[in-house]
Structures are given as structure tokens and as C-alpha cells.
mmCIF file of C-alpha atoms in Angstrom:
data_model
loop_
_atom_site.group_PDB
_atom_site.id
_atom_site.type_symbol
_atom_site.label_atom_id
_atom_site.label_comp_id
_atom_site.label_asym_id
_atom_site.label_seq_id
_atom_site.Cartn_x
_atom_site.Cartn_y
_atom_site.Cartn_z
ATOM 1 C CA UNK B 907 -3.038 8.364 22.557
ATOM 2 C CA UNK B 908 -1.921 5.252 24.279
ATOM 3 C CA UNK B 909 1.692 6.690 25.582
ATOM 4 C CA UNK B 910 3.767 4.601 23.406
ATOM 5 C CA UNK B 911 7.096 5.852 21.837
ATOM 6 C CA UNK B 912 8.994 3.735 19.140
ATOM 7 C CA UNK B 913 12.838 4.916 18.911
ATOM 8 C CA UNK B 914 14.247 5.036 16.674
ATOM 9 C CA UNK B 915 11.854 5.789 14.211
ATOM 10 C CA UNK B 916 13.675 5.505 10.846
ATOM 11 C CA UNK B 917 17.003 3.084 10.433
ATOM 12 C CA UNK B 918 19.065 2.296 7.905
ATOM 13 C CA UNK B 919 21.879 -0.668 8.895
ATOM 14 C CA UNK B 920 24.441 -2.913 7.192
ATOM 15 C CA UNK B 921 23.466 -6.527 6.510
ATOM 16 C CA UNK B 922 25.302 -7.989 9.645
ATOM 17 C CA UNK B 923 25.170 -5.357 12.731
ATOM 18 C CA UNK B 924 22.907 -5.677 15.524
ATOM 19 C CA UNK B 925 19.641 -3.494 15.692
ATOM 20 C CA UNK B 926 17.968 -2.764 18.967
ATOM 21 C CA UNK B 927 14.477 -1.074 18.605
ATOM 22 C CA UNK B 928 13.141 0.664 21.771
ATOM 23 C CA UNK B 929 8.970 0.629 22.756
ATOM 24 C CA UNK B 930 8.200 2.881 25.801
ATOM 25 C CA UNK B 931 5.176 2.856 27.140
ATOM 26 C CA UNK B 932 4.410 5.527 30.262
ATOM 27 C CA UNK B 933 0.874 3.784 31.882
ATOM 28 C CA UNK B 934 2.130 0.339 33.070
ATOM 29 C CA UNK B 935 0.329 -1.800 30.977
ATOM 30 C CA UNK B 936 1.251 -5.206 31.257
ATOM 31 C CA UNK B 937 1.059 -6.881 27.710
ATOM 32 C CA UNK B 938 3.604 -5.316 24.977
ATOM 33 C CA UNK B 939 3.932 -6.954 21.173
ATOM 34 C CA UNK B 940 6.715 -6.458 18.992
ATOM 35 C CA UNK B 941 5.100 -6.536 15.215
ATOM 36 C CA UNK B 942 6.151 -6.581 11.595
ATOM 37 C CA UNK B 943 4.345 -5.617 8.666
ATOM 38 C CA UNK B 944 5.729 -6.211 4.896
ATOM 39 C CA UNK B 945 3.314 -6.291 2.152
ATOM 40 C CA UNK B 946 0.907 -9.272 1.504
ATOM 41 C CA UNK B 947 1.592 -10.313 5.099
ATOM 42 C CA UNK B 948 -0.091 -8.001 7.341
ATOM 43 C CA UNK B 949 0.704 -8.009 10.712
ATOM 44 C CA UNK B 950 2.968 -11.011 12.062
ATOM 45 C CA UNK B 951 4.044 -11.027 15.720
ATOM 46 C CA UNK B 952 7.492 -11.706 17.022
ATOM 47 C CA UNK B 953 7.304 -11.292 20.003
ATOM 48 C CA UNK B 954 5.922 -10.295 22.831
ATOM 49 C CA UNK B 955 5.396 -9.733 27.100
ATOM 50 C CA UNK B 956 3.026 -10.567 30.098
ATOM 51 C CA UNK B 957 5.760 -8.949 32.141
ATOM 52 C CA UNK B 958 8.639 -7.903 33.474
ATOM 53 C CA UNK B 959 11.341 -10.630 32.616
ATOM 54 C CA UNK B 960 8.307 -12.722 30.795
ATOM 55 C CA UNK B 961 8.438 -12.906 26.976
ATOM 56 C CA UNK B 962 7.416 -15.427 24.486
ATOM 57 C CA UNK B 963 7.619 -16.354 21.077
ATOM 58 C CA UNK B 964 5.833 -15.058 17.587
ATOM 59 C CA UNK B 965 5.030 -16.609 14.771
ATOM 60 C CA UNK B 966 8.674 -14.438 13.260
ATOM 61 C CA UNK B 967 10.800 -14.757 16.194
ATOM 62 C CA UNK B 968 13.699 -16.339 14.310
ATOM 63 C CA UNK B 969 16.713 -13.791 14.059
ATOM 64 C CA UNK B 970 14.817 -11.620 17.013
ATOM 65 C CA UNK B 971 15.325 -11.725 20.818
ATOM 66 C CA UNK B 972 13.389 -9.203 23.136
ATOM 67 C CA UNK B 973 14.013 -8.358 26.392
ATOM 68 C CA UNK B 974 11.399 -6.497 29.208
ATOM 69 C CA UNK B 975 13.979 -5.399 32.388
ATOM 70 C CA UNK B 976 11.075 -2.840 33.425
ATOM 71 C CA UNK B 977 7.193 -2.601 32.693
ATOM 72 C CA UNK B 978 7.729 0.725 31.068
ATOM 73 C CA UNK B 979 10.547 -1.056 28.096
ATOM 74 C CA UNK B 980 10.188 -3.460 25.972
ATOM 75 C CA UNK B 981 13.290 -3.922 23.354
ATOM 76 C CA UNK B 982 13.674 -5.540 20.105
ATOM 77 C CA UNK B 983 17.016 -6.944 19.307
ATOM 78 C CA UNK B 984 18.212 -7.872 15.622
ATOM 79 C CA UNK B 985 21.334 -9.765 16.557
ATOM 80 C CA UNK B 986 22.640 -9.860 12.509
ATOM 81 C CA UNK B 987 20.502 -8.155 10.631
ATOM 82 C CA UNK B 988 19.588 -9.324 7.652
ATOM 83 C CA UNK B 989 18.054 -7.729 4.437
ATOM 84 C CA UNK B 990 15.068 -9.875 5.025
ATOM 85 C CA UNK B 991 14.497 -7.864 8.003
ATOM 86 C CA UNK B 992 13.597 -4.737 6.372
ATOM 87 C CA UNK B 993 10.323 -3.888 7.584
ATOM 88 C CA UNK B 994 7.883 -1.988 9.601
ATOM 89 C CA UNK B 995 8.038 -2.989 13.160
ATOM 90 C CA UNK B 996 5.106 -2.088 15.472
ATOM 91 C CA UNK B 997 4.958 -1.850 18.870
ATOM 92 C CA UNK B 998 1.817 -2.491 20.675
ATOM 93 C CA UNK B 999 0.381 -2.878 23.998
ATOM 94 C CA UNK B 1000 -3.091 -4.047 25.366
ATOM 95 C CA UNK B 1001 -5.202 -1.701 26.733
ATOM 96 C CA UNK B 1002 -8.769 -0.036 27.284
ATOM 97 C CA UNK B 1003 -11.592 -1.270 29.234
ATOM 98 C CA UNK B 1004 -10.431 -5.276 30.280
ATOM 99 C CA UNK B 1005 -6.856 -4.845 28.324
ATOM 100 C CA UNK B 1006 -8.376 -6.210 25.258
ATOM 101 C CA UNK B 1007 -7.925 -3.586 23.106
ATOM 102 C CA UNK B 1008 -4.637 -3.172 21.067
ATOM 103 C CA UNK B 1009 -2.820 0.353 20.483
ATOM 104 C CA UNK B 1010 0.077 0.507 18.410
ATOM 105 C CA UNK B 1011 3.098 2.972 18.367
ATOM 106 C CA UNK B 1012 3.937 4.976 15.201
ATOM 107 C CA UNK B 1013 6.226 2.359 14.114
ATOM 108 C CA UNK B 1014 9.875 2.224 13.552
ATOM 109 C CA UNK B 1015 11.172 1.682 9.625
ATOM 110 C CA UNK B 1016 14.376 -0.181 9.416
ATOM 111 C CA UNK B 1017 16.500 -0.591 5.907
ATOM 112 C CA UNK B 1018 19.061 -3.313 5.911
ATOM 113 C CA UNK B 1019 21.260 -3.049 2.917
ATOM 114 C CA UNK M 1031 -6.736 -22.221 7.404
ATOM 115 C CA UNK M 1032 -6.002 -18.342 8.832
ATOM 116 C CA UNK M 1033 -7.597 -17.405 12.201
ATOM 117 C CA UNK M 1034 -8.853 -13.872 10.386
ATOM 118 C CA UNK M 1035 -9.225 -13.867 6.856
ATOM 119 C CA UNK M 1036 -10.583 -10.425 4.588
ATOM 120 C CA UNK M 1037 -11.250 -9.813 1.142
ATOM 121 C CA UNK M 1038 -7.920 -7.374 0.051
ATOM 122 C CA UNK M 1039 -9.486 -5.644 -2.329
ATOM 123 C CA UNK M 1040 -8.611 -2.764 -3.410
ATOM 124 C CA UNK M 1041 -12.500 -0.948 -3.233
ATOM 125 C CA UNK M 1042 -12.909 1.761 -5.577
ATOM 126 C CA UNK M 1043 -15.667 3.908 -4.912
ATOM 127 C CA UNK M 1044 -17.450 7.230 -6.092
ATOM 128 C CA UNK M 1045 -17.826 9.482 -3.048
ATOM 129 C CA UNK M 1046 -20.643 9.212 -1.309
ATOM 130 C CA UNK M 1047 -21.213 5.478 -1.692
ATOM 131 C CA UNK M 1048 -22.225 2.880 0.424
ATOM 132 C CA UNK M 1049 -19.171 0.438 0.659
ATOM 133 C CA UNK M 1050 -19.244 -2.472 3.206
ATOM 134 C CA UNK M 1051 -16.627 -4.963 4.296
ATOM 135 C CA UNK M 1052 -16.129 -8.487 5.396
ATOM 136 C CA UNK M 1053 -14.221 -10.361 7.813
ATOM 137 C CA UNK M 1054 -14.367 -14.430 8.582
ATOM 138 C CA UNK M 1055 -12.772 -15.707 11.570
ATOM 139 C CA UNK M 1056 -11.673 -19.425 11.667
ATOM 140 C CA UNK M 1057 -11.926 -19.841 15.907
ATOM 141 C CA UNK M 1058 -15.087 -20.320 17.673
ATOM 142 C CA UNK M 1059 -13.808 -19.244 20.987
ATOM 143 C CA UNK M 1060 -13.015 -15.585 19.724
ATOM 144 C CA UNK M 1061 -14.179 -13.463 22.366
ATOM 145 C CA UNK M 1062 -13.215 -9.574 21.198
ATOM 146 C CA UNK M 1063 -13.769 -8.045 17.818
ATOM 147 C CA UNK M 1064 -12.579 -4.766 16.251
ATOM 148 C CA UNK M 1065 -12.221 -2.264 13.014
ATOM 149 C CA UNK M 1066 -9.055 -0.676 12.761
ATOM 150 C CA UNK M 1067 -7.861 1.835 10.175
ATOM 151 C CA UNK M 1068 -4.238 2.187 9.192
ATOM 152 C CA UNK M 1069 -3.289 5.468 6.540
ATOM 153 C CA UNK M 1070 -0.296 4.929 4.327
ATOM 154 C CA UNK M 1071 2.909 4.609 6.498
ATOM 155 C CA UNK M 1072 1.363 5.119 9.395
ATOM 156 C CA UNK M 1073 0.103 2.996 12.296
ATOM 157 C CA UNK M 1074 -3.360 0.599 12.662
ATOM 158 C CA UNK M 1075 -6.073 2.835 14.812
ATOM 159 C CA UNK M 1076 -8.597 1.391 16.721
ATOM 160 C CA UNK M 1077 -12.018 2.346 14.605
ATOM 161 C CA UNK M 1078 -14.757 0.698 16.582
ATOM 162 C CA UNK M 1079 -15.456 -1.983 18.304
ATOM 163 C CA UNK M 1080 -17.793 -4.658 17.662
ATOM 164 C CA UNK M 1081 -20.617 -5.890 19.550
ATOM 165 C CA UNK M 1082 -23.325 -8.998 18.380
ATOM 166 C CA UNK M 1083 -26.196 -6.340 18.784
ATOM 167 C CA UNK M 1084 -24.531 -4.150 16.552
ATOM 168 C CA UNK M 1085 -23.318 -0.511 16.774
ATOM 169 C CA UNK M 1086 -23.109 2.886 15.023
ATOM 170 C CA UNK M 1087 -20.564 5.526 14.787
ATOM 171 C CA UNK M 1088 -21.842 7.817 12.732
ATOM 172 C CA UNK M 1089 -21.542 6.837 9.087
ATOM 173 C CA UNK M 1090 -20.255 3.469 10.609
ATOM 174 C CA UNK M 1091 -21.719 0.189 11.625
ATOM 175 C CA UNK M 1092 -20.335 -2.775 12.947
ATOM 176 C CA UNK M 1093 -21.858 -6.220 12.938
ATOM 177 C CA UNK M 1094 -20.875 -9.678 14.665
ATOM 178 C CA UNK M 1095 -22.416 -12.439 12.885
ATOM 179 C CA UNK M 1096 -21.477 -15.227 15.900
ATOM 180 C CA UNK M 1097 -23.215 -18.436 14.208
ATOM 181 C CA UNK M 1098 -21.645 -17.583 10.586
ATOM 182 C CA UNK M 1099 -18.444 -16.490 12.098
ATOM 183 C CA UNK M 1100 -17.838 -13.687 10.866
ATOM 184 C CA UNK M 1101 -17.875 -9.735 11.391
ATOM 185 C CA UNK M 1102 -18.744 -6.444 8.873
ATOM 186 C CA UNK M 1103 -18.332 -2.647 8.085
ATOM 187 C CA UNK M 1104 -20.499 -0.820 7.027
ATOM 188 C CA UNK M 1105 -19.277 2.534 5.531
ATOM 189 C CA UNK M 1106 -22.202 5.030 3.961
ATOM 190 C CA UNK M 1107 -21.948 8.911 1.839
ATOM 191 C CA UNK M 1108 -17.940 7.906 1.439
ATOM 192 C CA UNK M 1109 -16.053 10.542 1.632
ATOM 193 C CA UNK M 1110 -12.407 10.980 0.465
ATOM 194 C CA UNK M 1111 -10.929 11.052 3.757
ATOM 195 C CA UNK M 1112 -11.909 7.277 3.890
ATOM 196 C CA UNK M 1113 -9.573 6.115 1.755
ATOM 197 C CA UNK M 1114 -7.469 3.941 3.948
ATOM 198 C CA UNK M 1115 -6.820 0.241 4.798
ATOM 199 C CA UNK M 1116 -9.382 -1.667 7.006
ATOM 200 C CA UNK M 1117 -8.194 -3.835 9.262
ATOM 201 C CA UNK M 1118 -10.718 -6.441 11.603
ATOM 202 C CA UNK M 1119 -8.961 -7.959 14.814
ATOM 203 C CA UNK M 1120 -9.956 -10.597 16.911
ATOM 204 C CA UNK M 1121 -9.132 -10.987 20.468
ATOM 205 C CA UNK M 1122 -9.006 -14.210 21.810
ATOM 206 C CA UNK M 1123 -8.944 -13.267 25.603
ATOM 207 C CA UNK M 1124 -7.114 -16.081 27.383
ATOM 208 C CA UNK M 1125 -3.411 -15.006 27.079
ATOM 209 C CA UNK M 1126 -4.178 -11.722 25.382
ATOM 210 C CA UNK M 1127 -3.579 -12.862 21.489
ATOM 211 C CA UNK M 1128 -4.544 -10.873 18.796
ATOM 212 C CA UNK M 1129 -5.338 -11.569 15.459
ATOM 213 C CA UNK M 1130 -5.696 -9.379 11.971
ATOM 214 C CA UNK M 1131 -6.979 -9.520 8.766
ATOM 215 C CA UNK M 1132 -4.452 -8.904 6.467
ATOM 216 C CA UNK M 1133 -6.203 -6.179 5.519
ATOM 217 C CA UNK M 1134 -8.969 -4.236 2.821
ATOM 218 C CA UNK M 1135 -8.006 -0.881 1.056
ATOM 219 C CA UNK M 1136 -10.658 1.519 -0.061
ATOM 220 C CA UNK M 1137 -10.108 4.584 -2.556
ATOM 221 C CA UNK M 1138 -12.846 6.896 -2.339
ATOM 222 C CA UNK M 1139 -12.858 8.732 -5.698
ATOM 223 C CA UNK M 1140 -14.133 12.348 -6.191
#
């Protein structure tokens, strides 16, 4: 168990609204990912952090902004969601011996209709 | 080209096989290498690691072919409880990026 809770878990949302997906993380590791799986694709990353206040850019960021305000949160933000946007989204951080080892969260599945 | 690339299958196999997996990696400077397993709707879990001398987990080994590029799983006396999606990740150390296979499914079949 790496300590890291996705919230919410299951959304459903109107093409449109903004969507802000919550990773918590309780043993200060440094690194967090924001994910998305669909089918045929595997994992993609959006985003992700080397820190508080330091985030870059996935290979999916388009339509996604993050933010990191303390080590413990990292936040997803759909700003319109779009049905193109229904997905998985994983959380992850980097962890075990070196922080080279990835652990995800449970995952958080989001419906835009 | 993709930095991790895996045959999708799907494997079908009798229980109690011997099923093994492939995984190519495109970048030479790939420093970290890993197995994950991810059940239906559920997340990717770190199955072993892998190591260029090899190593064993029970009915599970893990090679790191460094020359060819490439890194397997072994997977002997299936059992249905290994039906699942296989996942390899590579870590490429410098900034902490990770890659993945887009994954393998096996169906063990009674």
C-alpha cells in the first residue's frame, strides 16, 4: 500500500462543466503523475510533479491543468469536459528503494455525457 | 517507434502451462525495469522487478536482455488466478519518466 487516495472515485458529468480529481498521498513523496487509460492506448501521462508548485506537461495535457499547492495534493482539473475525456485516470507517485518504482492509486472513473 | 512495445495478445492457456512474455524497449539509456499486473478495473501492481542476472518469485522469472533490448516473463503451472493483464515498465531515471507497454492479457483456462 503506497498511501494514495483518488477522490472521487466514480463521476459522471455534463459535456461542458469543470472536473477536479483529487490524488492524496500521506508519505511525502516527491514525484506524482496524473494518468489515463482508454483501451488500445495503455497508459498516457498528462501530467505530472517534482514538487510543490512544479508541474509539467504529458503527452495528453491538452484540456487538463494540474496544480500541487502541498506535497501531500496533487489535483487534476478538466476545465470543459469533454466526452473524449471519459476515462480511467490514475494517480501515481514514485517510490521504493531510489523513487524508481511507480505505485498507482485505485483510479478514479469519470463519464462525460 | 514506441519507447516500450509488447505483444497484446490475448494468451489463452490450459492451467498449469508454461506461458512467457515479451517486452522490447526502443531507448538504450533505460536504467529501471519492471512487471506489473493490472485485474479488470482495477489498478497496475508492481509484480517484480527486473534485474540483468535474472530473478525468481516463485512461479515467476524475470529476465533483462540489455544487448537485445529487451525484457521477459516467465510464468510456469498457470493457475486461474493469473488471468490478468501484464504490463512491463521502464524507468528512465533522469527526471523520473516512466514508460509502459501497452499491455499483454492472459486467460488461464480450467
Amino acid at each position: 500500500d503506497a498511501g494514495i487516495t483518488q477522490s472521487p472515485r466514480h463521476k459522471v458529468t455534463e459535456t461542458g462543466t469543470p472536473v477536479t480529481l483529487r490524488c492524496h498521498q500521506t508519505e511525502n513523496h516527491r514525484y506524482m503523475y496524473w494518468y489515463r487509460q482508454d483501451p488500445g492506448h495503455g497508459l498516457r501521462l498528462i501530467h505530472y510533479s517534482y514538487g510543490v508548485k512544479d508541474t509539467d506537461k504529458g503527452e495528453v495535457s491538452d484540456g487538463y491543468s494540474v496544480s500541487r499547492s502541498k506535497t501531500e495534493d496533487f489535483l487534476l482539473t478538466l476545465e470543459s469536459a469533454t466526452s473524449s475525456q471519459t476515462s480511467v485516470y490514475f494517480c501515481a507517485i514514485a517510490g521504493g528503494i531510489g523513487g524508481n518504482t511507480i505505485y498507482f492509486g485505485e483510479g478514479s472513473w469519470l463519464t462525460v455525457v | 517507434r514506441k519507447e516500450v512495445e509488447q505483444d497484446p495478445g490475448p494468451f489463452n492457456v490450459p492451467e498449469g502451462a508454461t506461458v512467457a512474455f515479451n517486452c522490447t524497449y526502443s531507448n538504450s539509456a533505460s536504467q529501471s525495469f519492471f512487471w506489473y499486473r493490472q485485474d479488470c478495473r482495477k489498478e497496475p501492481k508492481l509484480l517484480m522487478s527486473v534485474y540483468s542476472s535474472g530473478n525468481e518469485d516463485g512461479r515467476f522469472t524475470a529476465q533483462l536482455n540489455r544487448a537485445s533490448q529487451y525484457i521477459s516473463l516467465l510464468i510456469r503451472d498457470s493457475k486461474l488466478s493469473d488471468s490478468a493483464t501484464y504490463l512491463c515498465v521502464v524507468n528512465r531515471n533522469t527526471g523520473n519518466q516512466f514508460y509502459f507497454g501497452t499491455g499483454t492479457s492472459l486467460t488461464v483456462i480450467p
